[in-house]
GROMACS .gro file of C-alpha atoms in nm:
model
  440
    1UNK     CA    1  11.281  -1.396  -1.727
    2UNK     CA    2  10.943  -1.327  -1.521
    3UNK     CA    3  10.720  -1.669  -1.595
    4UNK     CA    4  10.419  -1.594  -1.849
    5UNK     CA    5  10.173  -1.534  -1.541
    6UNK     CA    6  10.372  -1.248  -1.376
    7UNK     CA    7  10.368  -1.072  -1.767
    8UNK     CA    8  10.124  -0.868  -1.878
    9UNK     CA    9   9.856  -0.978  -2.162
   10UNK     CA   10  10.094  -0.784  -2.394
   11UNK     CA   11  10.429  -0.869  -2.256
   12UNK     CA   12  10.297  -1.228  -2.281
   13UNK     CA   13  10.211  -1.245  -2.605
   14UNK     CA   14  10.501  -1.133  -2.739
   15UNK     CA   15  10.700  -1.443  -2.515
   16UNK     CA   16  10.490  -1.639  -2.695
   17UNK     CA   17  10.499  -1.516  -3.003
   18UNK     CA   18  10.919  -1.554  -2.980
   19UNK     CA   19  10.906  -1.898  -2.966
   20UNK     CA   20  10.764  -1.906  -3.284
   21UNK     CA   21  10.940  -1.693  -3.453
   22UNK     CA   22  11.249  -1.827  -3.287
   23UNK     CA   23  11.160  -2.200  -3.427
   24UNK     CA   24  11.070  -2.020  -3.770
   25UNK     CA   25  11.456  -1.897  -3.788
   26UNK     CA   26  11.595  -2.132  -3.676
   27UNK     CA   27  11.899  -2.074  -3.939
   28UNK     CA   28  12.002  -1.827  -3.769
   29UNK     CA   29  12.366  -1.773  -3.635
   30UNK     CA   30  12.401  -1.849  -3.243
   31UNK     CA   31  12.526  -1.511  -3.193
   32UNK     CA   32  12.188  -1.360  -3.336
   33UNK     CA   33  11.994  -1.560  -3.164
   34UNK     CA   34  12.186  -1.490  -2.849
   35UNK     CA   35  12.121  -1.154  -2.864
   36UNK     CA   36  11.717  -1.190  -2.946
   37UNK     CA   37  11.729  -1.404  -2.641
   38UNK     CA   38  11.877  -1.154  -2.465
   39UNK     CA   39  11.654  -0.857  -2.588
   40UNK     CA   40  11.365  -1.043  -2.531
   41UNK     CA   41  11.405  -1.045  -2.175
   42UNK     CA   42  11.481  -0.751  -2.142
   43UNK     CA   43  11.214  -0.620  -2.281
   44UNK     CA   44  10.992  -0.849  -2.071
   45UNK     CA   45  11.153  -0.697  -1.744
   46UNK     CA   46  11.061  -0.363  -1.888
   47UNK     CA   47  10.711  -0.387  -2.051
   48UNK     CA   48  10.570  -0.116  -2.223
   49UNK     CA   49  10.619   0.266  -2.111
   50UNK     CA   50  10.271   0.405  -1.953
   51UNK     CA   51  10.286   0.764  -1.850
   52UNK     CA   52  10.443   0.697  -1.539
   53UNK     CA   53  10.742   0.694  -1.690
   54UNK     CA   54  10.898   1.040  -1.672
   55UNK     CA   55  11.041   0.985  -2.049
   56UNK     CA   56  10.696   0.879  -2.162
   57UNK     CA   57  10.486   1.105  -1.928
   58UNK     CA   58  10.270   1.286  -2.244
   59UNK     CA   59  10.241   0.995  -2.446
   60UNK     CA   60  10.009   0.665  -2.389
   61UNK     CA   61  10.119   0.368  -2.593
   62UNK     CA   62   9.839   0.142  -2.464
   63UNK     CA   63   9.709   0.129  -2.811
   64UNK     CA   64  10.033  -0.039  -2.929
   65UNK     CA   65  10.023  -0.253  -2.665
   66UNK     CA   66   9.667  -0.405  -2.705
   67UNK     CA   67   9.760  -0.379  -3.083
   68UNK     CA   68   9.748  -0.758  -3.253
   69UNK     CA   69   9.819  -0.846  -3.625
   70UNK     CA   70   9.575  -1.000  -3.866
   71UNK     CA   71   9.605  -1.373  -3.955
   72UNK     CA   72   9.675  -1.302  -4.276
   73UNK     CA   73   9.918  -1.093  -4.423
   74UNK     CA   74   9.806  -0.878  -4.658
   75UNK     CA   75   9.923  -0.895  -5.040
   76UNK     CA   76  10.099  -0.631  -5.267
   77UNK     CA   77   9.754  -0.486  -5.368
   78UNK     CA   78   9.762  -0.135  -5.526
   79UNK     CA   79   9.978  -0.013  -5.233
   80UNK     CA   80  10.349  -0.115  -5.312
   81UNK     CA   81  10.276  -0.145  -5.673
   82UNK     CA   82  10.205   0.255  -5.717
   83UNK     CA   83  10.413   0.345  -5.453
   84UNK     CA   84  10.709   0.311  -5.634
   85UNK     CA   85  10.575   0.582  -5.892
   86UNK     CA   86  10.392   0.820  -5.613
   87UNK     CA   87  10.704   0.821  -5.373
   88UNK     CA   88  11.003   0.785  -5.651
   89UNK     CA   89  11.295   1.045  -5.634
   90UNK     CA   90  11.436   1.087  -5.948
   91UNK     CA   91  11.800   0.977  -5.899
   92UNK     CA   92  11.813   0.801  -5.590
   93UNK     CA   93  11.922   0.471  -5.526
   94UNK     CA   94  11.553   0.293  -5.411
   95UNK     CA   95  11.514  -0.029  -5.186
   96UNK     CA   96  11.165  -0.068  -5.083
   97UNK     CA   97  11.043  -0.302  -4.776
   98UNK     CA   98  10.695  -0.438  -4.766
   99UNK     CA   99  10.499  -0.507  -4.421
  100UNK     CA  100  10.874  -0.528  -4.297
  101UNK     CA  101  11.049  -0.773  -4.594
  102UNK     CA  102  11.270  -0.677  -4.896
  103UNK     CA  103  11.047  -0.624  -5.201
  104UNK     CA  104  11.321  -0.674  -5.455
  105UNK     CA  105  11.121  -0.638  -5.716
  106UNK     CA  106  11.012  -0.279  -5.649
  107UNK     CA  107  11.343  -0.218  -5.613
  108UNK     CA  108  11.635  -0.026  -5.840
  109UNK     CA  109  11.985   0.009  -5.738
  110UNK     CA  110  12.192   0.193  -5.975
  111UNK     CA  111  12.579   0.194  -6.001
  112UNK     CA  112  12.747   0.204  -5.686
  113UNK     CA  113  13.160   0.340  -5.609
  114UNK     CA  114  13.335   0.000  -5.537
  115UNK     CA  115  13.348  -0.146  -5.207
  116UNK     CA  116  12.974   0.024  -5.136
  117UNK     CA  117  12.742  -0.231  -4.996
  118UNK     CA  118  12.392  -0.135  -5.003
  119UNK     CA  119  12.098  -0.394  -4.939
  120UNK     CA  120  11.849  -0.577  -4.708
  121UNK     CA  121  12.003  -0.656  -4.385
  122UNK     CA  122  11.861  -1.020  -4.426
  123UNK     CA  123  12.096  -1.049  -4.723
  124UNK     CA  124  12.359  -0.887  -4.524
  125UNK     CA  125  12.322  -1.166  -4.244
  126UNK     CA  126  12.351  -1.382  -4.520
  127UNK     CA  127  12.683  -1.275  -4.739
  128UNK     CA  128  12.847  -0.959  -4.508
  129UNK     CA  129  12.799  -1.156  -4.149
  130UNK     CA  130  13.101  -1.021  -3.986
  131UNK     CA  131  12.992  -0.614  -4.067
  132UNK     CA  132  12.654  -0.695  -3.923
  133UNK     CA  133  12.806  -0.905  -3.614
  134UNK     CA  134  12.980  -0.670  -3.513
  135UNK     CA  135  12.814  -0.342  -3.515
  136UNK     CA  136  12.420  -0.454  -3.486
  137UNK     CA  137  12.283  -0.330  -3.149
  138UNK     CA  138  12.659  -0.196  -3.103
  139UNK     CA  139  12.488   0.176  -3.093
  140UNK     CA  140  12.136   0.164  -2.979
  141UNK     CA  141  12.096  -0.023  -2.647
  142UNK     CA  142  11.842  -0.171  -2.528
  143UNK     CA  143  11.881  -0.235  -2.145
  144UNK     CA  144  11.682   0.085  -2.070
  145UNK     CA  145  11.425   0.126  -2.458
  146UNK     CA  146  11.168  -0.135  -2.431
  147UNK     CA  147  11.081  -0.052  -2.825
  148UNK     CA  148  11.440  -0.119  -2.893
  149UNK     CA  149  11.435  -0.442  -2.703
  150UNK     CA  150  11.117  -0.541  -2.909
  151UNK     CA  151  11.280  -0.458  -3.215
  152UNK     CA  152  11.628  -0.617  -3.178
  153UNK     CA  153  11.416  -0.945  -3.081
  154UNK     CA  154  11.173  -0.960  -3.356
  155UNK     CA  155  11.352  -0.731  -3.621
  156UNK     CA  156  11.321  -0.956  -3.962
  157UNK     CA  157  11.501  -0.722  -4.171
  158UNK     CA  158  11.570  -0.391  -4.320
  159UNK     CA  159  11.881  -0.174  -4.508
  160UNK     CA  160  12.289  -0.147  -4.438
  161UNK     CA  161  12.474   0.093  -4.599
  162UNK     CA  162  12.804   0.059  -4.531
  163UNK     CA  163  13.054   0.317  -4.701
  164UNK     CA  164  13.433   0.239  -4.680
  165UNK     CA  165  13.646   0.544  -4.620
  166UNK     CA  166  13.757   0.815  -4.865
  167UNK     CA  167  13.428   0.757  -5.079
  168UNK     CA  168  13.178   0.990  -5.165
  169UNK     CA  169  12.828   0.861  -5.276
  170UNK     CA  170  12.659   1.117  -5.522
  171UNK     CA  171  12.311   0.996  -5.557
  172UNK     CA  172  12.081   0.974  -5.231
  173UNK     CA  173  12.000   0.633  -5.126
  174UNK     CA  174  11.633   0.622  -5.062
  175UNK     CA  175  11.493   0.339  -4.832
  176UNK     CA  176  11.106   0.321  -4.855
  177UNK     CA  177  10.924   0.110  -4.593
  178UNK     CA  178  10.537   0.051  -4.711
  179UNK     CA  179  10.313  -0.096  -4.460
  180UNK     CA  180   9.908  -0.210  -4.456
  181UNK     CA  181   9.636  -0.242  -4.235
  182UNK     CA  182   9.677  -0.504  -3.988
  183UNK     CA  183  10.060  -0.544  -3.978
  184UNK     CA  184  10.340  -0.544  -3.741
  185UNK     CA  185  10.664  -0.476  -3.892
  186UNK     CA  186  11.026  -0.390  -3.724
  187UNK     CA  187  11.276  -0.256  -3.962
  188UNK     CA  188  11.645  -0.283  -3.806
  189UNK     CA  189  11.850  -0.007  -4.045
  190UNK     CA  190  12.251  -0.009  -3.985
  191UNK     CA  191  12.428   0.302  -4.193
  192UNK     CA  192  12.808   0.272  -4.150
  193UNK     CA  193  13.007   0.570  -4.310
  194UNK     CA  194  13.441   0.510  -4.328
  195UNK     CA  195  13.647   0.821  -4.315
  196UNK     CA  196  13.599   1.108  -4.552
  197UNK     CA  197  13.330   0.960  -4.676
  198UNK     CA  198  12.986   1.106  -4.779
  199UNK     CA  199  12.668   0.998  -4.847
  200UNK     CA  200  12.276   1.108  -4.842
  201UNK     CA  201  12.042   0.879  -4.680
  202UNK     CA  202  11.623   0.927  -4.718
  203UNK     CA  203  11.425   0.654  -4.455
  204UNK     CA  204  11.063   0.703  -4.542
  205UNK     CA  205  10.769   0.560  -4.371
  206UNK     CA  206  10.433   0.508  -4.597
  207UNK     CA  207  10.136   0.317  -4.556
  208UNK     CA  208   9.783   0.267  -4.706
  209UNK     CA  209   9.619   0.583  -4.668
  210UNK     CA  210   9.292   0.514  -4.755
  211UNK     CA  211   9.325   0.197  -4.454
  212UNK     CA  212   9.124   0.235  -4.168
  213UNK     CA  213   9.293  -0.022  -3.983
  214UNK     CA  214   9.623   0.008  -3.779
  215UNK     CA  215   9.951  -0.165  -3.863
  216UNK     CA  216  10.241  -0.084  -3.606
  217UNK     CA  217  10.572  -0.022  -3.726
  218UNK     CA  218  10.874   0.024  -3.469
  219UNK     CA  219  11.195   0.090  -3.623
  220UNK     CA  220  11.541   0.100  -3.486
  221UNK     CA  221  11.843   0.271  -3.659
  222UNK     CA  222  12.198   0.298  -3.564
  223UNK     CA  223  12.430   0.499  -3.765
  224UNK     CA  224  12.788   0.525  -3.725
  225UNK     CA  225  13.011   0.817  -3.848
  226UNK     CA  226  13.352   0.855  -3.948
  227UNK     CA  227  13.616   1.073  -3.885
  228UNK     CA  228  13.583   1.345  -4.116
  229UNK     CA  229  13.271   1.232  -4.298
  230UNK     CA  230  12.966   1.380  -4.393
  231UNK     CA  231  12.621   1.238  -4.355
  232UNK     CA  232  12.297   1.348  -4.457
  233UNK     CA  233  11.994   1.213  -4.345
  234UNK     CA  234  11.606   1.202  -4.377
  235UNK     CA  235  11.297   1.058  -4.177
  236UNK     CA  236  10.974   1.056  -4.317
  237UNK     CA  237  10.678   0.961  -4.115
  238UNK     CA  238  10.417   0.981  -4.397
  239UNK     CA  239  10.247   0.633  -4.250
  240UNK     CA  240   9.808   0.639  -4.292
  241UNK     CA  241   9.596   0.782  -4.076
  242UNK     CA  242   9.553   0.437  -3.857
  243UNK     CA  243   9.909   0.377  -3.800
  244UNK     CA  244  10.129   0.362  -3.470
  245UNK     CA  245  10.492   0.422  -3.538
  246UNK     CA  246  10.805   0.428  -3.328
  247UNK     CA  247  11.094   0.454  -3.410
  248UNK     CA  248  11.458   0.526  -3.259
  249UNK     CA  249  11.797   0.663  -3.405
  250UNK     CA  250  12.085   0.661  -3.282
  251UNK     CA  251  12.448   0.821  -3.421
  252UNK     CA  252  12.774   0.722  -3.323
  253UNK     CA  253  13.022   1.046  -3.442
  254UNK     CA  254  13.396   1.070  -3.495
  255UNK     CA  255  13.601   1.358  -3.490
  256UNK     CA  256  13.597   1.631  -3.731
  257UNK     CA  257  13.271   1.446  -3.909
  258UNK     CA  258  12.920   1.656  -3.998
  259UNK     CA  259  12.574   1.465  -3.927
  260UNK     CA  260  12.243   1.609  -4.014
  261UNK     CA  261  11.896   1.491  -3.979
  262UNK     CA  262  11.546   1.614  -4.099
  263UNK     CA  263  11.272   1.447  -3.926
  264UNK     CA  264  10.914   1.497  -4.084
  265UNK     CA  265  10.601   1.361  -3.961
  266UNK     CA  266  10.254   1.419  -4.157
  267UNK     CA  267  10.120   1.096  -4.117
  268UNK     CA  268  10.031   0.824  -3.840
  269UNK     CA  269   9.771   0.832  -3.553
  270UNK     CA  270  10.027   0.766  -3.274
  271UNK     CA  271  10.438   0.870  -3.347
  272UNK     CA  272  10.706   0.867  -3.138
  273UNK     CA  273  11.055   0.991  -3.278
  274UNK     CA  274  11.374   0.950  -3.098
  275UNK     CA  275  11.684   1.069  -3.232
  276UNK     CA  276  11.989   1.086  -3.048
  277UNK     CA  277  12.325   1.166  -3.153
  278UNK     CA  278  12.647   1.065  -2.908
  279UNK     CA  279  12.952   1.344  -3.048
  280UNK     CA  280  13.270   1.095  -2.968
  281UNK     CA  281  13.537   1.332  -3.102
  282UNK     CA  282  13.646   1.697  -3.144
  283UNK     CA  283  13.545   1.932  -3.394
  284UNK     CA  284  13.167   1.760  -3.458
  285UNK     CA  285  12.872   1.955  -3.607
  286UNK     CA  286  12.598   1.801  -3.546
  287UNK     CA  287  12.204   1.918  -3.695
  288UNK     CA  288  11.861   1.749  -3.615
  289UNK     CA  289  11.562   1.932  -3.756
  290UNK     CA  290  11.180   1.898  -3.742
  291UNK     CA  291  10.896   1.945  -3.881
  292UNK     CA  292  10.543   1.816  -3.777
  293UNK     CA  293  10.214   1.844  -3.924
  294UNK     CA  294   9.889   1.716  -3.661
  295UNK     CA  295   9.504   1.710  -3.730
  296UNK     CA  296   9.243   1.520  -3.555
  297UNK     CA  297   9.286   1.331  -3.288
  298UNK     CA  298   9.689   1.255  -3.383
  299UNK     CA  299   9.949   1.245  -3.146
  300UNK     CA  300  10.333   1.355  -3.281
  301UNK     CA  301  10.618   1.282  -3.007
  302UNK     CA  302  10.953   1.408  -3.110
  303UNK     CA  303  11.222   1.323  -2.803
  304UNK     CA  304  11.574   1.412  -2.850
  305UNK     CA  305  11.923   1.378  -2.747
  306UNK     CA  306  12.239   1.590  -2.807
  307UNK     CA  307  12.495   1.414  -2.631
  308UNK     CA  308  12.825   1.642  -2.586
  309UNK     CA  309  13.067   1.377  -2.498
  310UNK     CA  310  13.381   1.574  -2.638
  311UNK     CA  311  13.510   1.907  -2.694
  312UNK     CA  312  13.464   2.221  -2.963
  313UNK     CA  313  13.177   2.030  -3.060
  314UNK     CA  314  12.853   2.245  -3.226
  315UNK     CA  315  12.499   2.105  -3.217
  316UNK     CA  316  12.242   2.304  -3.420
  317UNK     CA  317  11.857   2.173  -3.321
  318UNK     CA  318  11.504   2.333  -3.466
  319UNK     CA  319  11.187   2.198  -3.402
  320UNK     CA  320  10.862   2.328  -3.586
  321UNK     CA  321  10.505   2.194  -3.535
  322UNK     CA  322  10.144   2.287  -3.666
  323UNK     CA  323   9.880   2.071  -3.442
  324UNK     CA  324   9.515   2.140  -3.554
  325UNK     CA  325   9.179   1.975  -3.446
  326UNK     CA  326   9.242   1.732  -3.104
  327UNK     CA  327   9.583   1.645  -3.209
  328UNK     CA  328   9.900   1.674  -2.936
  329UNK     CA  329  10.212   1.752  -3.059
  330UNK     CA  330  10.534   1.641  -2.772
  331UNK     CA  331  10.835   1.847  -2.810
  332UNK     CA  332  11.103   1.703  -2.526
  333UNK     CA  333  11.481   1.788  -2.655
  334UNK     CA  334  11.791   1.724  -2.404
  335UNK     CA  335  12.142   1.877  -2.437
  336UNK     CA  336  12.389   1.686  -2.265
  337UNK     CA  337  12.743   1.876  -2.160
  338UNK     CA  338  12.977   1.602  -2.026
  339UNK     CA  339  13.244   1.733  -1.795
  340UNK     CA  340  13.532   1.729  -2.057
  341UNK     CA  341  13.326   1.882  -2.341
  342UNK     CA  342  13.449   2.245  -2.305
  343UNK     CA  343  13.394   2.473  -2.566
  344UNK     CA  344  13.047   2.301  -2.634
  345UNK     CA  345  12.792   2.534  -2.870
  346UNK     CA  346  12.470   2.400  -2.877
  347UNK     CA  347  12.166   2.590  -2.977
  348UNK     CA  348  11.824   2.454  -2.999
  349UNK     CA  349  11.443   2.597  -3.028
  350UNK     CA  350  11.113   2.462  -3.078
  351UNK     CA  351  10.783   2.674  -3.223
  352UNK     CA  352  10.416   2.544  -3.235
  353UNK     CA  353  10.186   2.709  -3.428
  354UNK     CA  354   9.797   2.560  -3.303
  355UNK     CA  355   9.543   2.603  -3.546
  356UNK     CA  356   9.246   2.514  -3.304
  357UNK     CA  357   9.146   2.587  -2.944
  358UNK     CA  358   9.164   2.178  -2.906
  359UNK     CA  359   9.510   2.161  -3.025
  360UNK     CA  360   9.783   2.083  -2.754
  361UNK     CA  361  10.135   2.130  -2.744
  362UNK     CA  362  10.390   1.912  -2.436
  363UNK     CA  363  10.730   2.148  -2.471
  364UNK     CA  364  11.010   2.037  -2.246
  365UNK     CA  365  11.326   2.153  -2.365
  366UNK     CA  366  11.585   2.051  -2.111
  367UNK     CA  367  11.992   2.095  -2.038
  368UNK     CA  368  12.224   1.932  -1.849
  369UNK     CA  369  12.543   2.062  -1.831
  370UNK     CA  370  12.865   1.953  -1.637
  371UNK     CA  371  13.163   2.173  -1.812
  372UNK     CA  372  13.197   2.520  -1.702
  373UNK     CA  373  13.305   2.677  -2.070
  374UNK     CA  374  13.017   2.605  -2.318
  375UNK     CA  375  12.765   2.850  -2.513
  376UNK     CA  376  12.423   2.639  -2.477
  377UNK     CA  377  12.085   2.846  -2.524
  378UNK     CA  378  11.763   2.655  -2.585
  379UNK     CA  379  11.400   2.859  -2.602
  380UNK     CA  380  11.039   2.722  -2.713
  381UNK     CA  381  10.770   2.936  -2.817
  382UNK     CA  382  10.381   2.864  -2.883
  383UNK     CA  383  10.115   3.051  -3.055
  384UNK     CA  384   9.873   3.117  -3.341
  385UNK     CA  385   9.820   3.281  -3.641
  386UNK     CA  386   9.936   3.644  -3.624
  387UNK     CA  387   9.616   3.849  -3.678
  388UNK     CA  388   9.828   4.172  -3.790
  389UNK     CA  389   9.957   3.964  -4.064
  390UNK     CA  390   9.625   3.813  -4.126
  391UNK     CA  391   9.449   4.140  -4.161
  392UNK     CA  392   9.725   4.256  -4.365
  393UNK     CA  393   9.667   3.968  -4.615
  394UNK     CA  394   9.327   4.045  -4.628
  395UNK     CA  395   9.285   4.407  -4.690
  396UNK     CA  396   9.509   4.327  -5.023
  397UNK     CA  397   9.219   4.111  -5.139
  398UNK     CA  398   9.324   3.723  -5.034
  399UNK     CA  399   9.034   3.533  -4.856
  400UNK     CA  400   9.077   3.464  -4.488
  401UNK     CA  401   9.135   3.107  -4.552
  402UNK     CA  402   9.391   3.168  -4.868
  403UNK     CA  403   9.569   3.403  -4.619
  404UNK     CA  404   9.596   3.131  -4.313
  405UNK     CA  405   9.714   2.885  -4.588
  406UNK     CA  406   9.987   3.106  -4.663
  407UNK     CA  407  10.105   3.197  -4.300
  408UNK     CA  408  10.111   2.852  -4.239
  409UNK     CA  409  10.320   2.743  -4.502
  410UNK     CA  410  10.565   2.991  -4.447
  411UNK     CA  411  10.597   2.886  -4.084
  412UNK     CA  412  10.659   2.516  -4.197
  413UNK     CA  413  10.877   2.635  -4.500
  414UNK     CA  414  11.170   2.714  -4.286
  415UNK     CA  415  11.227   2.382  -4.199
  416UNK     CA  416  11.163   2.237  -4.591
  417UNK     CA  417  11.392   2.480  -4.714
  418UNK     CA  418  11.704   2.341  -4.522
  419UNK     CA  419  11.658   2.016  -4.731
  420UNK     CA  420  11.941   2.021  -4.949
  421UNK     CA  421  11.790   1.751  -5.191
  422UNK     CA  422  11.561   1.966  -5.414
  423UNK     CA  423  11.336   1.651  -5.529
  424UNK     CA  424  11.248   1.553  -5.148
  425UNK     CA  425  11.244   1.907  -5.133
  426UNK     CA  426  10.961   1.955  -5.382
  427UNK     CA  427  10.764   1.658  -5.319
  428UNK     CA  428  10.765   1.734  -4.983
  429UNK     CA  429  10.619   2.103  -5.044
  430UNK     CA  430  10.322   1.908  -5.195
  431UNK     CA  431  10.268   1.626  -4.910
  432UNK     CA  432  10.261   1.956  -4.698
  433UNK     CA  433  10.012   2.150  -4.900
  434UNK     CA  434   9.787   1.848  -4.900
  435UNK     CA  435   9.816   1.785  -4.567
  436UNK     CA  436   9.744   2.168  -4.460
  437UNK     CA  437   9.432   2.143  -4.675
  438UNK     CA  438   9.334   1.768  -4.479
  439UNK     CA  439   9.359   1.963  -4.120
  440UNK     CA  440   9.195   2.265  -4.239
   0.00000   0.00000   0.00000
């Protein structure tokens, strides 16, 4: 490892902020703290991304860098003690993190098929070792992600779900992760679904939205899926306005299995979403959706990966975004065609509707093929309100801005209505309304 004068300021104090923390868990099993040691270093080789980097060439995370937490933690407050009640689903399974630790008591876990685990990852470490031993950091490397270095070094806690084979799961498991002004927190999620198996998984993002001071949140999930399983899975970046948030995913498939993903972003100053799925087998079907929402001065990165690593594998990607005010929306989606994966179908497309002459939009959709019988077709398009539509609104007596209101929500609504689980569904119609009205 470099010494602490050829680091950065930021590099630096995170080196010495891991001695701390290392002393402070000091419990910990030599094989964790082996691989902390390990990811710290790495991640002092690397440093942070500037836009130099090809992968990070739209987005500047110097205010994460020079970001550095309060003294004190703050308490429970109002925050985590309504959020249960603004952010419930009825029916789901709800675990609930606060600035980055296991709020039990916010918690409610209903009745589970046996041989289900579902709980903090801290209590994991604690009474299912050998699951989290041998699959943490199994998925999402970190020799080449500086945020997933930082994460599997400092990572405190966050959720496993592991689901044996031939189980199906009927309510969703939702995983809420609150955060407040002036926090650092870096949630390490590991979802493990057997063989024909099923489950639906919601990982939601909130913060304080009346803060005006920035937390960080970087959060690292691996998910691995069976052989003939079926996962379905949420993001929601619904963090306040002051927030930085990072986070990566990465799937592991198995023959014959179906993954889907719905990533929505309304909230945060600076995101960054990566979501990458690897298809290991033959016969996959894999979906990763979008939708973003950006006003002000917000910036919304959405990077991802459809790794074809087998063949008759289908990959299904669709990208929306709405970027009003000085907010920049990134767009940057990668199909991968390995040599062997013949018969690949992947289809992707990305459309950005901007709302203001200010509003910017960083498409780069990209393929990389290396088999020679595939079906891969990727497009972008960017625009604004239609004005024949507009004007068509209007002469039947709507208002101009009643009429953009609706245009815009039918634009987003195509995304929404792919979300199978009509609660999230529903609630998120009204995060979206609210948020259309805030970027007005």
């Amino acid at each position: 490892m470099k010494t602490l004068s050829e680091l950065d300021a930021a590099q630096g104090r995170y080196v010495m902020q891991h001695a701390a923390f290392t002393i402070e868990r000091g419990h910990e099993a030599q094989w964790l703290r082996d691989l902390r040691s390990r990811a710290l270093e790495r991640f002092a080789a690397l440093g942070f991304p500037t836009t130099r980097h090809e992968e990070w060439k739209y987005t500047d995370v110097r205010p994460i860098a020079r970001f550095e937490t309060q003294n004190e933690a703050p308490s429970l407050n109002g925050l985590a003690t309504a959020g249960p009640q603004k952010w419930a689903l009825d029916g789901a399974h709800r675990l609930v993190w606060f600035n980055g630790r296991f709020a039990p008591e916010l918690s409610q876990i209903g009745a589970l098929p046996e041989g289900v685990t579902v709980c903090s990852i801290a209590e994991a470490l604690a009474n299912h070792s050998e699951i989290v031993q041998q699959n943490l950091a199994r998925f999402a490397g970190f020799e080449n992600e500086a945020f997933v270095a930082l994460n599997t070094a400092f990572f405190e806690d966050g959720a496993l779900v592991h689901v044996p084979n031939n189980v199906v799961i009927e309510a969703p498991i939702h995983l809420l992760f609150l955060s407040a002004g002036g926090t650092q927190s870096q949630p390490r999620n590991l979802f493990l679904v057997g063989d024909n198996s099923k489950v639906t998984i919601i990982e939601e993002y909130a913060g304080k939205s009346a803060s005006e001071t920035a937390y960080f949140c970087n959060a690292v999930t691996e998910v691995s899926v069976g052989k003939n399983a079926e996962v379905d899975h949420h993001k929601l970046v619904l963090e306040a306005d002051a927030a930085y948030h990072v986070a990566t995913m990465q799937v592991q498939q198995d023959r014959d299995c179906r993954f889907s993903s719905h990533a929505i972003t309304f909230g945060g100053r600076l995101v960054r979403n990566q979501g990458n799925a690897v298809m290991g087998g033959t016969n996959i079907e894999t979906t990763l959706n979008g939708l973003y929402v950006g006003g002000a001065d917000q910036v919304i990165d959405n990077h991802t990966i459809m790794d074809h690593a087998q063949p008759h594998c289908a990959s299904h990607e669709h990208y929306a975004g709405i970027l009003a005010g000085k907010s920049r929306g990134v767009f940057n989606g990668k199909i991968f065609v390995r040599l062997d994966a013949q018969k690949t179908d992947a289809k992707q497309s990305n459309r950005t509707l901007l709302l203001s002459r200010e509003a910017e939009i960083d498409a780069k959709p990209q393929l990389e093929i290396f088999a020679d019988d595939v079906k891969c077709t990727h497009g972008a398009t960017i625009g604004q309100l239609d004005d024949d539509a507009l004007f068509y609104l209007r002469a039947r007596g709507i208002n101009k801005e009643a009429a953009q209101d609706i245009l815009t929500h039918a634009f987003a609504s195509d995304i929404l209505e792919r979300i199978k689980v009509a609660p999230l569904r529903e609630r998120l119609e009204r995060e979206l309304f609210a948020k259309l009205q805030s970027v007005r």
